[in-house]
mmCIF file with all atom_site columns, C-alpha atoms in Angstrom:
data_model
loop_
_atom_site.group_PDB
_atom_site.id
_atom_site.type_symbol
_atom_site.label_atom_id
_atom_site.label_alt_id
_atom_site.label_comp_id
_atom_site.label_asym_id
_atom_site.label_entity_id
_atom_site.label_seq_id
_atom_site.pdbx_PDB_ins_code
_atom_site.Cartn_x
_atom_site.Cartn_y
_atom_site.Cartn_z
_atom_site.occupancy
_atom_site.B_iso_or_equiv
_atom_site.pdbx_formal_charge
_atom_site.auth_seq_id
_atom_site.auth_comp_id
_atom_site.auth_asym_id
_atom_site.auth_atom_id
_atom_site.pdbx_PDB_model_num
ATOM 1   C CA . MET A 1 1   ? 0.000  0.000  0.000   1.00 51.00 ? 866  MET A CA 1
ATOM 2   C CA . LEU A 1 2   ? 1.300  3.428  -0.916  1.00 50.00 ? 867  LEU A CA 1
ATOM 3   C CA . ASN A 1 3   ? 2.020  5.793  1.946   1.00 58.00 ? 868  ASN A CA 1
ATOM 4   C CA . SER A 1 4   ? 2.732  9.505  1.702   1.00 60.00 ? 869  SER A CA 1
ATOM 5   C CA . ARG A 1 5   ? 6.485  8.908  1.366   1.00 61.00 ? 870  ARG A CA 1
ATOM 6   C CA . ASN A 1 6   ? 6.059  6.459  -1.528  1.00 61.00 ? 871  ASN A CA 1
ATOM 7   C CA . ILE A 1 7   ? 3.633  8.785  -3.257  1.00 66.00 ? 872  ILE A CA 1
ATOM 8   C CA . GLY A 1 8   ? 6.188  11.579 -2.940  1.00 69.00 ? 873  GLY A CA 1
ATOM 9   C CA . VAL A 1 9   ? 8.923  9.427  -4.476  1.00 67.00 ? 874  VAL A CA 1
ATOM 10  C CA . VAL A 1 10  ? 6.612  8.479  -7.363  1.00 71.00 ? 875  VAL A CA 1
ATOM 11  C CA . ALA A 1 11  ? 5.724  12.143 -7.930  1.00 75.00 ? 876  ALA A CA 1
ATOM 12  C CA . ILE A 1 12  ? 9.399  13.138 -7.950  1.00 78.00 ? 877  ILE A CA 1
ATOM 13  C CA . SER A 1 13  ? 10.163 10.337 -10.435 1.00 77.00 ? 878  SER A CA 1
ATOM 14  C CA . VAL A 1 14  ? 7.413  11.620 -12.724 1.00 77.00 ? 879  VAL A CA 1
ATOM 15  C CA . ILE A 1 15  ? 8.827  15.142 -12.481 1.00 78.00 ? 880  ILE A CA 1
ATOM 16  C CA . ASP A 1 16  ? 12.333 13.832 -13.202 1.00 81.00 ? 881  ASP A CA 1
ATOM 17  C CA . GLN A 1 17  ? 11.317 11.958 -16.344 1.00 79.00 ? 882  GLN A CA 1
ATOM 18  C CA . GLY A 1 18  ? 8.701  14.522 -17.344 1.00 79.00 ? 883  GLY A CA 1
ATOM 19  C CA . MET A 1 19  ? 11.053 17.506 -17.305 1.00 80.00 ? 884  MET A CA 1
ATOM 20  C CA . VAL A 1 20  ? 13.538 15.753 -19.582 1.00 80.00 ? 885  VAL A CA 1
ATOM 21  C CA . ALA A 1 21  ? 10.761 14.651 -21.954 1.00 83.00 ? 886  ALA A CA 1
ATOM 22  C CA . ILE A 1 22  ? 9.190  18.132 -22.004 1.00 82.00 ? 887  ILE A CA 1
ATOM 23  C CA . ALA A 1 23  ? 12.571 19.778 -22.555 1.00 80.00 ? 888  ALA A CA 1
ATOM 24  C CA . ASN A 1 24  ? 13.438 17.465 -25.459 1.00 82.00 ? 889  ASN A CA 1
ATOM 25  C CA . PHE A 1 25  ? 9.978  17.996 -26.987 1.00 85.00 ? 890  PHE A CA 1
ATOM 26  C CA . LEU A 1 26  ? 10.182 21.778 -26.715 1.00 81.00 ? 891  LEU A CA 1
ATOM 27  C CA . ILE A 1 27  ? 13.713 21.782 -28.115 1.00 81.00 ? 892  ILE A CA 1
ATOM 28  C CA . SER A 1 28  ? 12.559 19.741 -31.118 1.00 85.00 ? 893  SER A CA 1
ATOM 29  C CA . VAL A 1 29  ? 9.588  22.059 -31.693 1.00 87.00 ? 894  VAL A CA 1
ATOM 30  C CA . LEU A 1 30  ? 11.720 25.196 -31.374 1.00 84.00 ? 895  LEU A CA 1
ATOM 31  C CA . LEU A 1 31  ? 14.383 23.882 -33.730 1.00 85.00 ? 896  LEU A CA 1
ATOM 32  C CA . ALA A 1 32  ? 11.762 22.717 -36.248 1.00 89.00 ? 897  ALA A CA 1
ATOM 33  C CA . ARG A 1 33  ? 10.259 26.216 -36.308 1.00 87.00 ? 898  ARG A CA 1
ATOM 34  C CA . LEU A 1 34  ? 13.478 28.210 -36.180 1.00 84.00 ? 899  LEU A CA 1
ATOM 35  C CA . LEU A 1 35  ? 15.896 26.229 -38.352 1.00 84.00 ? 900  LEU A CA 1
ATOM 36  C CA . SER A 1 36  ? 15.719 25.882 -42.104 1.00 86.00 ? 901  SER A CA 1
ATOM 37  C CA . PRO A 1 37  ? 14.383 22.506 -43.350 1.00 89.00 ? 902  PRO A CA 1
ATOM 38  C CA . GLU A 1 38  ? 17.870 21.474 -44.510 1.00 86.00 ? 903  GLU A CA 1
ATOM 39  C CA . ASP A 1 39  ? 19.532 22.441 -41.224 1.00 85.00 ? 904  ASP A CA 1
ATOM 40  C CA . TYR A 1 40  ? 16.845 20.749 -39.163 1.00 88.00 ? 905  TYR A CA 1
ATOM 41  C CA . GLY A 1 41  ? 17.183 17.627 -41.301 1.00 87.00 ? 906  GLY A CA 1
ATOM 42  C CA . ARG A 1 42  ? 20.934 17.528 -40.613 1.00 85.00 ? 907  ARG A CA 1
ATOM 43  C CA . PHE A 1 43  ? 20.230 17.969 -36.901 1.00 89.00 ? 908  PHE A CA 1
ATOM 44  C CA . LEU A 1 44  ? 17.783 15.055 -36.811 1.00 88.00 ? 909  LEU A CA 1
ATOM 45  C CA . ALA A 1 45  ? 20.038 12.780 -38.849 1.00 88.00 ? 910  ALA A CA 1
ATOM 46  C CA . ILE A 1 46  ? 23.010 13.315 -36.543 1.00 89.00 ? 911  ILE A CA 1
ATOM 47  C CA . TYR A 1 47  ? 20.894 13.414 -33.354 1.00 90.00 ? 912  TYR A CA 1
ATOM 48  C CA . ALA A 1 48  ? 19.817 9.821  -33.978 1.00 90.00 ? 913  ALA A CA 1
ATOM 49  C CA . PHE A 1 49  ? 23.334 8.684  -33.042 1.00 90.00 ? 914  PHE A CA 1
ATOM 50  C CA . PRO A 1 50  ? 23.464 10.152 -29.493 1.00 90.00 ? 915  PRO A CA 1
ATOM 51  C CA . LEU A 1 51  ? 19.951 8.862  -28.861 1.00 88.00 ? 916  LEU A CA 1
ATOM 52  C CA . LEU A 1 52  ? 21.201 5.366  -29.687 1.00 91.00 ? 917  LEU A CA 1
ATOM 53  C CA . ILE A 1 53  ? 24.217 5.846  -27.412 1.00 91.00 ? 918  ILE A CA 1
ATOM 54  C CA . VAL A 1 54  ? 21.998 7.070  -24.564 1.00 89.00 ? 919  VAL A CA 1
ATOM 55  C CA . MET A 1 55  ? 19.819 3.964  -24.915 1.00 89.00 ? 920  MET A CA 1
ATOM 56  C CA . LEU A 1 56  ? 22.898 1.714  -24.856 1.00 91.00 ? 921  LEU A CA 1
ATOM 57  C CA . HIS A 1 57  ? 24.285 3.674  -21.918 1.00 90.00 ? 922  HIS A CA 1
ATOM 58  C CA . ALA A 1 58  ? 21.038 3.143  -20.021 1.00 88.00 ? 923  ALA A CA 1
ATOM 59  C CA . ALA A 1 59  ? 21.054 -0.585 -20.754 1.00 87.00 ? 924  ALA A CA 1
ATOM 60  C CA . VAL A 1 60  ? 24.729 -1.118 -19.921 1.00 86.00 ? 925  VAL A CA 1
ATOM 61  C CA . ILE A 1 61  ? 25.382 1.446  -17.163 1.00 87.00 ? 926  ILE A CA 1
ATOM 62  C CA . THR A 1 62  ? 22.465 3.184  -15.477 1.00 87.00 ? 927  THR A CA 1
ATOM 63  C CA . GLU A 1 63  ? 19.912 0.368  -15.325 1.00 85.00 ? 928  GLU A CA 1
ATOM 64  C CA . PRO A 1 64  ? 22.383 -2.171 -13.839 1.00 83.00 ? 929  PRO A CA 1
ATOM 65  C CA . VAL A 1 65  ? 23.303 0.484  -11.259 1.00 84.00 ? 930  VAL A CA 1
ATOM 66  C CA . MET A 1 66  ? 19.653 0.832  -10.259 1.00 81.00 ? 931  MET A CA 1
ATOM 67  C CA . ILE A 1 67  ? 18.860 -2.897 -10.299 1.00 78.00 ? 932  ILE A CA 1
ATOM 68  C CA . PHE A 1 68  ? 22.028 -4.739 -9.286  1.00 76.00 ? 933  PHE A CA 1
ATOM 69  C CA . GLY A 1 69  ? 24.583 -2.180 -8.138  1.00 72.00 ? 934  GLY A CA 1
ATOM 70  C CA . ARG A 1 70  ? 23.457 -1.677 -4.561  1.00 72.00 ? 935  ARG A CA 1
ATOM 71  C CA . ARG A 1 71  ? 23.059 -5.405 -3.982  1.00 74.00 ? 936  ARG A CA 1
ATOM 72  C CA . GLU A 1 72  ? 26.271 -6.556 -5.624  1.00 74.00 ? 937  GLU A CA 1
ATOM 73  C CA . PHE A 1 73  ? 28.479 -3.789 -4.206  1.00 75.00 ? 938  PHE A CA 1
ATOM 74  C CA . GLU A 1 74  ? 26.785 -3.159 -0.875  1.00 73.00 ? 939  GLU A CA 1
ATOM 75  C CA . ALA A 1 75  ? 30.083 -3.345 1.029   1.00 73.00 ? 940  ALA A CA 1
ATOM 76  C CA . SER A 1 76  ? 31.889 -1.068 -1.419  1.00 77.00 ? 941  SER A CA 1
ATOM 77  C CA . TRP A 1 77  ? 29.067 1.102  -2.742  1.00 80.00 ? 942  TRP A CA 1
ATOM 78  C CA . LYS A 1 78  ? 30.992 4.379  -2.453  1.00 81.00 ? 943  LYS A CA 1
ATOM 79  C CA . SER A 1 79  ? 33.937 3.005  -4.385  1.00 82.00 ? 944  SER A CA 1
ATOM 80  C CA . TYR A 1 80  ? 31.661 1.466  -7.013  1.00 83.00 ? 945  TYR A CA 1
ATOM 81  C CA . ILE A 1 81  ? 29.910 4.709  -7.946  1.00 84.00 ? 946  ILE A CA 1
ATOM 82  C CA . ALA A 1 82  ? 33.202 6.619  -7.664  1.00 84.00 ? 947  ALA A CA 1
ATOM 83  C CA . LEU A 1 83  ? 34.666 4.299  -10.303 1.00 85.00 ? 948  LEU A CA 1
ATOM 84  C CA . LEU A 1 84  ? 31.692 4.862  -12.633 1.00 87.00 ? 949  LEU A CA 1
ATOM 85  C CA . VAL A 1 85  ? 32.001 8.639  -12.288 1.00 89.00 ? 950  VAL A CA 1
ATOM 86  C CA . ARG A 1 86  ? 35.771 8.501  -12.819 1.00 87.00 ? 951  ARG A CA 1
ATOM 87  C CA . LEU A 1 87  ? 35.352 6.494  -16.042 1.00 88.00 ? 952  LEU A CA 1
ATOM 88  C CA . HIS A 1 88  ? 32.821 9.025  -17.332 1.00 91.00 ? 953  HIS A CA 1
ATOM 89  C CA . TRP A 1 89  ? 35.169 11.929 -16.612 1.00 92.00 ? 954  TRP A CA 1
ATOM 90  C CA . ARG A 1 90  ? 37.909 10.180 -18.585 1.00 91.00 ? 955  ARG A CA 1
ATOM 91  C CA . ALA A 1 91  ? 35.526 9.599  -21.488 1.00 92.00 ? 956  ALA A CA 1
ATOM 92  C CA . LEU A 1 92  ? 34.536 13.272 -21.292 1.00 92.00 ? 957  LEU A CA 1
ATOM 93  C CA . ILE A 1 93  ? 38.163 14.365 -21.630 1.00 93.00 ? 958  ILE A CA 1
ATOM 94  C CA . VAL A 1 94  ? 38.722 12.125 -24.669 1.00 93.00 ? 959  VAL A CA 1
ATOM 95  C CA . CYS A 1 95  ? 35.509 13.218 -26.418 1.00 92.00 ? 960  CYS A CA 1
ATOM 96  C CA . THR A 1 96  ? 36.137 16.885 -25.626 1.00 93.00 ? 961  THR A CA 1
ATOM 97  C CA . ILE A 1 97  ? 39.599 16.767 -27.185 1.00 93.00 ? 962  ILE A CA 1
ATOM 98  C CA . THR A 1 98  ? 38.309 14.853 -30.222 1.00 93.00 ? 963  THR A CA 1
ATOM 99  C CA . GLY A 1 99  ? 35.261 17.047 -30.743 1.00 91.00 ? 964  GLY A CA 1
ATOM 100 C CA . ALA A 1 100 ? 37.191 20.294 -30.245 1.00 92.00 ? 965  ALA A CA 1
ATOM 101 C CA . ALA A 1 101 ? 39.890 19.197 -32.709 1.00 91.00 ? 966  ALA A CA 1
ATOM 102 C CA . LEU A 1 102 ? 37.299 18.345 -35.367 1.00 89.00 ? 967  LEU A CA 1
ATOM 103 C CA . LEU A 1 103 ? 35.451 21.591 -34.725 1.00 87.00 ? 968  LEU A CA 1
ATOM 104 C CA . ILE A 1 104 ? 38.580 23.715 -35.005 1.00 86.00 ? 969  ILE A CA 1
ATOM 105 C CA . PHE A 1 105 ? 40.312 22.038 -37.944 1.00 84.00 ? 970  PHE A CA 1
ATOM 106 C CA . SER A 1 106 ? 37.301 21.102 -40.065 1.00 77.00 ? 971  SER A CA 1
ATOM 107 C CA . THR A 1 107 ? 36.449 24.366 -41.780 1.00 72.00 ? 972  THR A CA 1
ATOM 108 C CA . VAL A 1 108 ? 35.179 22.963 -45.080 1.00 66.00 ? 973  VAL A CA 1
ATOM 109 C CA . TYR A 1 109 ? 32.551 20.320 -44.372 1.00 66.00 ? 974  TYR A CA 1
ATOM 110 C CA . SER A 1 110 ? 29.669 21.594 -42.243 1.00 75.00 ? 975  SER A CA 1
ATOM 111 C CA . GLU A 1 111 ? 28.457 18.029 -41.526 1.00 82.00 ? 976  GLU A CA 1
ATOM 112 C CA . ILE A 1 112 ? 31.783 17.201 -39.844 1.00 87.00 ? 977  ILE A CA 1
ATOM 113 C CA . ARG A 1 113 ? 31.526 20.319 -37.682 1.00 89.00 ? 978  ARG A CA 1
ATOM 114 C CA . ILE A 1 114 ? 28.002 19.371 -36.653 1.00 88.00 ? 979  ILE A CA 1
ATOM 115 C CA . PHE A 1 115 ? 29.189 15.846 -35.865 1.00 90.00 ? 980  PHE A CA 1
ATOM 116 C CA . ALA A 1 116 ? 32.008 17.370 -33.783 1.00 92.00 ? 981  ALA A CA 1
ATOM 117 C CA . ALA A 1 117 ? 29.471 19.401 -31.799 1.00 92.00 ? 982  ALA A CA 1
ATOM 118 C CA . MET A 1 118 ? 27.480 16.217 -31.233 1.00 93.00 ? 983  MET A CA 1
ATOM 119 C CA . ILE A 1 119 ? 30.614 14.497 -29.887 1.00 93.00 ? 984  ILE A CA 1
ATOM 120 C CA . LEU A 1 120 ? 31.095 17.385 -27.453 1.00 94.00 ? 985  LEU A CA 1
ATOM 121 C CA . MET A 1 121 ? 27.499 16.909 -26.297 1.00 94.00 ? 986  MET A CA 1
ATOM 122 C CA . LEU A 1 122 ? 27.492 13.097 -26.062 1.00 93.00 ? 987  LEU A CA 1
ATOM 123 C CA . VAL A 1 123 ? 29.375 12.339 -22.833 1.00 93.00 ? 988  VAL A CA 1
ATOM 124 C CA . PRO A 1 124 ? 27.968 15.286 -20.820 1.00 94.00 ? 989  PRO A CA 1
ATOM 125 C CA . LEU A 1 125 ? 24.475 14.141 -21.790 1.00 92.00 ? 990  LEU A CA 1
ATOM 126 C CA . THR A 1 126 ? 25.114 10.577 -20.618 1.00 94.00 ? 991  THR A CA 1
ATOM 127 C CA . MET A 1 127 ? 26.734 11.948 -17.453 1.00 93.00 ? 992  MET A CA 1
ATOM 128 C CA . THR A 1 128 ? 23.536 13.818 -16.574 1.00 94.00 ? 993  THR A CA 1
ATOM 129 C CA . TRP A 1 129 ? 21.640 10.526 -16.910 1.00 91.00 ? 994  TRP A CA 1
ATOM 130 C CA . LEU A 1 130 ? 24.182 8.829  -14.661 1.00 92.00 ? 995  LEU A CA 1
ATOM 131 C CA . GLN A 1 131 ? 23.991 11.743 -12.222 1.00 92.00 ? 996  GLN A CA 1
ATOM 132 C CA . ARG A 1 132 ? 20.216 11.458 -11.877 1.00 92.00 ? 997  ARG A CA 1
ATOM 133 C CA . ARG A 1 133 ? 20.206 7.646  -11.602 1.00 89.00 ? 998  ARG A CA 1
ATOM 134 C CA . LEU A 1 134 ? 22.885 7.744  -8.903  1.00 89.00 ? 999  LEU A CA 1
ATOM 135 C CA . TYR A 1 135 ? 20.803 10.161 -6.849  1.00 90.00 ? 1000 TYR A CA 1
ATOM 136 C CA . PHE A 1 136 ? 17.889 7.761  -7.095  1.00 86.00 ? 1001 PHE A CA 1
ATOM 137 C CA . ALA A 1 137 ? 20.144 4.852  -6.110  1.00 84.00 ? 1002 ALA A CA 1
ATOM 138 C CA . CYS A 1 138 ? 21.416 6.924  -3.153  1.00 84.00 ? 1003 CYS A CA 1
ATOM 139 C CA . LEU A 1 139 ? 17.811 7.602  -2.106  1.00 80.00 ? 1004 LEU A CA 1
ATOM 140 C CA . GLN A 1 140 ? 17.967 11.285 -3.006  1.00 86.00 ? 1005 GLN A CA 1
ATOM 141 C CA . PRO A 1 141 ? 15.310 11.513 -5.755  1.00 86.00 ? 1006 PRO A CA 1
ATOM 142 C CA . LEU A 1 142 ? 14.640 15.211 -5.191  1.00 88.00 ? 1007 LEU A CA 1
ATOM 143 C CA . LYS A 1 143 ? 18.131 16.130 -6.409  1.00 91.00 ? 1008 LYS A CA 1
ATOM 144 C CA . ALA A 1 144 ? 17.546 14.022 -9.544  1.00 90.00 ? 1009 ALA A CA 1
ATOM 145 C CA . ALA A 1 145 ? 14.366 15.977 -10.259 1.00 90.00 ? 1010 ALA A CA 1
ATOM 146 C CA . ILE A 1 146 ? 16.166 19.278 -9.640  1.00 92.00 ? 1011 ILE A CA 1
ATOM 147 C CA . ALA A 1 147 ? 18.942 18.236 -12.046 1.00 93.00 ? 1012 ALA A CA 1
ATOM 148 C CA . SER A 1 148 ? 16.473 17.386 -14.829 1.00 91.00 ? 1013 SER A CA 1
ATOM 149 C CA . THR A 1 149 ? 14.638 20.689 -14.249 1.00 90.00 ? 1014 THR A CA 1
ATOM 150 C CA . ILE A 1 150 ? 17.873 22.694 -14.412 1.00 93.00 ? 1015 ILE A CA 1
ATOM 151 C CA . TYR A 1 151 ? 18.928 20.887 -17.595 1.00 92.00 ? 1016 TYR A CA 1
ATOM 152 C CA . GLY A 1 152 ? 15.597 21.521 -19.307 1.00 89.00 ? 1017 GLY A CA 1
ATOM 153 C CA . LEU A 1 153 ? 15.460 25.209 -18.405 1.00 92.00 ? 1018 LEU A CA 1
ATOM 154 C CA . LEU A 1 154 ? 19.102 25.776 -19.370 1.00 93.00 ? 1019 LEU A CA 1
ATOM 155 C CA . VAL A 1 155 ? 18.862 24.180 -22.801 1.00 91.00 ? 1020 VAL A CA 1
ATOM 156 C CA . ILE A 1 156 ? 15.551 25.832 -23.684 1.00 89.00 ? 1021 ILE A CA 1
ATOM 157 C CA . GLY A 1 157 ? 16.920 29.185 -22.513 1.00 93.00 ? 1022 GLY A CA 1
ATOM 158 C CA . LEU A 1 158 ? 20.104 28.764 -24.532 1.00 92.00 ? 1023 LEU A CA 1
ATOM 159 C CA . VAL A 1 159 ? 18.166 27.857 -27.689 1.00 89.00 ? 1024 VAL A CA 1
ATOM 160 C CA . ILE A 1 160 ? 15.969 30.958 -27.310 1.00 89.00 ? 1025 ILE A CA 1
ATOM 161 C CA . PHE A 1 161 ? 19.057 33.101 -26.633 1.00 92.00 ? 1026 PHE A CA 1
ATOM 162 C CA . LEU A 1 162 ? 20.875 31.798 -29.713 1.00 91.00 ? 1027 LEU A CA 1
ATOM 163 C CA . ASN A 1 163 ? 17.817 32.398 -31.880 1.00 88.00 ? 1028 ASN A CA 1
ATOM 164 C CA . LYS A 1 164 ? 17.455 35.977 -30.595 1.00 89.00 ? 1029 LYS A CA 1
ATOM 165 C CA . PHE A 1 165 ? 20.924 36.809 -31.880 1.00 92.00 ? 1030 PHE A CA 1
ATOM 166 C CA . ASN A 1 166 ? 20.533 34.797 -35.117 1.00 89.00 ? 1031 ASN A CA 1
ATOM 167 C CA . LEU A 1 167 ? 23.113 32.242 -33.984 1.00 90.00 ? 1032 LEU A CA 1
ATOM 168 C CA . LEU A 1 168 ? 20.870 29.185 -33.876 1.00 87.00 ? 1033 LEU A CA 1
ATOM 169 C CA . SER A 1 169 ? 21.863 26.296 -36.132 1.00 88.00 ? 1034 SER A CA 1
ATOM 170 C CA . SER A 1 170 ? 22.099 22.534 -35.838 1.00 87.00 ? 1035 SER A CA 1
ATOM 171 C CA . LEU A 1 171 ? 25.728 23.002 -34.721 1.00 90.00 ? 1036 LEU A CA 1
ATOM 172 C CA . THR A 1 172 ? 24.953 25.559 -31.992 1.00 91.00 ? 1037 THR A CA 1
ATOM 173 C CA . ALA A 1 173 ? 21.932 23.503 -30.904 1.00 90.00 ? 1038 ALA A CA 1
ATOM 174 C CA . PHE A 1 174 ? 24.230 20.597 -30.068 1.00 92.00 ? 1039 PHE A CA 1
ATOM 175 C CA . LEU A 1 175 ? 26.606 22.983 -28.291 1.00 94.00 ? 1040 LEU A CA 1
ATOM 176 C CA . ALA A 1 176 ? 23.660 24.350 -26.278 1.00 93.00 ? 1041 ALA A CA 1
ATOM 177 C CA . MET A 1 177 ? 22.764 20.825 -25.180 1.00 93.00 ? 1042 MET A CA 1
ATOM 178 C CA . ALA A 1 178 ? 26.406 20.195 -24.265 1.00 94.00 ? 1043 ALA A CA 1
ATOM 179 C CA . ALA A 1 179 ? 26.572 23.429 -22.256 1.00 95.00 ? 1044 ALA A CA 1
ATOM 180 C CA . GLY A 1 180 ? 23.284 22.650 -20.500 1.00 94.00 ? 1045 GLY A CA 1
ATOM 181 C CA . SER A 1 181 ? 24.549 19.190 -19.547 1.00 94.00 ? 1046 SER A CA 1
ATOM 182 C CA . VAL A 1 182 ? 27.908 20.455 -18.250 1.00 95.00 ? 1047 VAL A CA 1
ATOM 183 C CA . LEU A 1 183 ? 26.312 23.268 -16.244 1.00 96.00 ? 1048 LEU A CA 1
ATOM 184 C CA . THR A 1 184 ? 23.843 20.807 -14.724 1.00 95.00 ? 1049 THR A CA 1
ATOM 185 C CA . ILE A 1 185 ? 26.657 18.458 -13.726 1.00 94.00 ? 1050 ILE A CA 1
ATOM 186 C CA . PHE A 1 186 ? 28.546 21.240 -11.935 1.00 93.00 ? 1051 PHE A CA 1
ATOM 187 C CA . ALA A 1 187 ? 25.415 22.868 -10.477 1.00 93.00 ? 1052 ALA A CA 1
ATOM 188 C CA . ILE A 1 188 ? 24.156 19.691 -8.780  1.00 91.00 ? 1053 ILE A CA 1
ATOM 189 C CA . GLY A 1 189 ? 27.263 17.512 -8.730  1.00 91.00 ? 1054 GLY A CA 1
ATOM 190 C CA . PHE A 1 190 ? 27.280 13.815 -8.049  1.00 89.00 ? 1055 PHE A CA 1
ATOM 191 C CA . PRO A 1 191 ? 26.288 12.194 -4.755  1.00 84.00 ? 1056 PRO A CA 1
ATOM 192 C CA . HIS A 1 192 ? 28.887 12.887 -2.084  1.00 66.00 ? 1057 HIS A CA 1
ATOM 193 C CA . ASN A 1 193 ? 29.672 9.175  -2.120  1.00 56.00 ? 1058 ASN A CA 1
ATOM 194 C CA . ALA A 1 194 ? 31.015 9.547  -5.653  1.00 53.00 ? 1059 ALA A CA 1
ATOM 195 C CA . ILE A 1 195 ? 34.054 11.491 -4.504  1.00 48.00 ? 1060 ILE A CA 1
ATOM 196 C CA . GLU A 1 196 ? 35.318 8.607  -2.419  1.00 49.00 ? 1061 GLU A CA 1
ATOM 197 C CA . SER A 1 197 ? 38.297 6.500  -3.515  1.00 47.00 ? 1062 SER A CA 1
ATOM 198 C CA . ALA A 1 198 ? 37.614 3.923  -6.210  1.00 44.00 ? 1063 ALA A CA 1
ATOM 199 C CA . ASP A 1 199 ? 40.569 1.690  -5.341  1.00 49.00 ? 1064 ASP A CA 1
ATOM 200 C CA . ILE A 1 200 ? 38.507 -0.993 -3.569  1.00 57.00 ? 1065 ILE A CA 1
ATOM 201 C CA . VAL A 1 201 ? 36.372 -2.017 -6.534  1.00 60.00 ? 1066 VAL A CA 1
ATOM 202 C CA . LYS A 1 202 ? 38.159 -3.717 -9.385  1.00 61.00 ? 1067 LYS A CA 1
ATOM 203 C CA . PRO A 1 203 ? 37.028 -2.590 -12.866 1.00 61.00 ? 1068 PRO A CA 1
ATOM 204 C CA . LYS A 1 204 ? 36.810 -6.251 -13.960 1.00 61.00 ? 1069 LYS A CA 1
ATOM 205 C CA . LEU A 1 205 ? 34.035 -6.848 -11.400 1.00 61.00 ? 1070 LEU A CA 1
ATOM 206 C CA . VAL A 1 206 ? 32.115 -3.830 -12.665 1.00 60.00 ? 1071 VAL A CA 1
ATOM 207 C CA . ILE A 1 207 ? 32.480 -4.961 -16.293 1.00 60.00 ? 1072 ILE A CA 1
ATOM 208 C CA . LYS A 1 208 ? 31.265 -8.421 -15.327 1.00 61.00 ? 1073 LYS A CA 1
ATOM 209 C CA . LEU A 1 209 ? 28.142 -6.987 -13.681 1.00 60.00 ? 1074 LEU A CA 1
ATOM 210 C CA . HIS A 1 210 ? 27.355 -4.597 -16.518 1.00 62.00 ? 1075 HIS A CA 1
#
């Protein structure tokens, strides 16, 4: 039977998922109305790739954390989530260097520059998903809902800002999503447990679970 606490957790979960869904919907509507058909088509074609990666990330990383992580790593929970966060930061560094290099040195092909912007957005976006799932796993669902709300408001605000100054394109749209993700990560942070040492948990055990 649901008590007031359970109802509150369910409501927060709805807000968490709803804000992300509403933000993505509004972003799609805004871009469809503000971009040219060709530019919006390029955005959708390239955006299909990060959506696929996010789905794989959920299946391989975030869902196992929610379902198995606490049970399998109960004695070393802090180290387990610290290792996951550390791996994501390393991936962020690699993708940032790669995306920035493509963005800077590819001055001829616009599709490559758009793809570079998508690379810059990819890891921060998956990190926000990890951030929110970890707060749920650490029994702090309110912070997950706050993170999704901040992300949605930031990205929508950035898209409107870029359009106001005639800077909105499929490339800057991806950069806006990247900026919104990064700002959300630093605004909310990860659970305090995630800053603990990750030396106790061996990566091989984590790979085996995931």
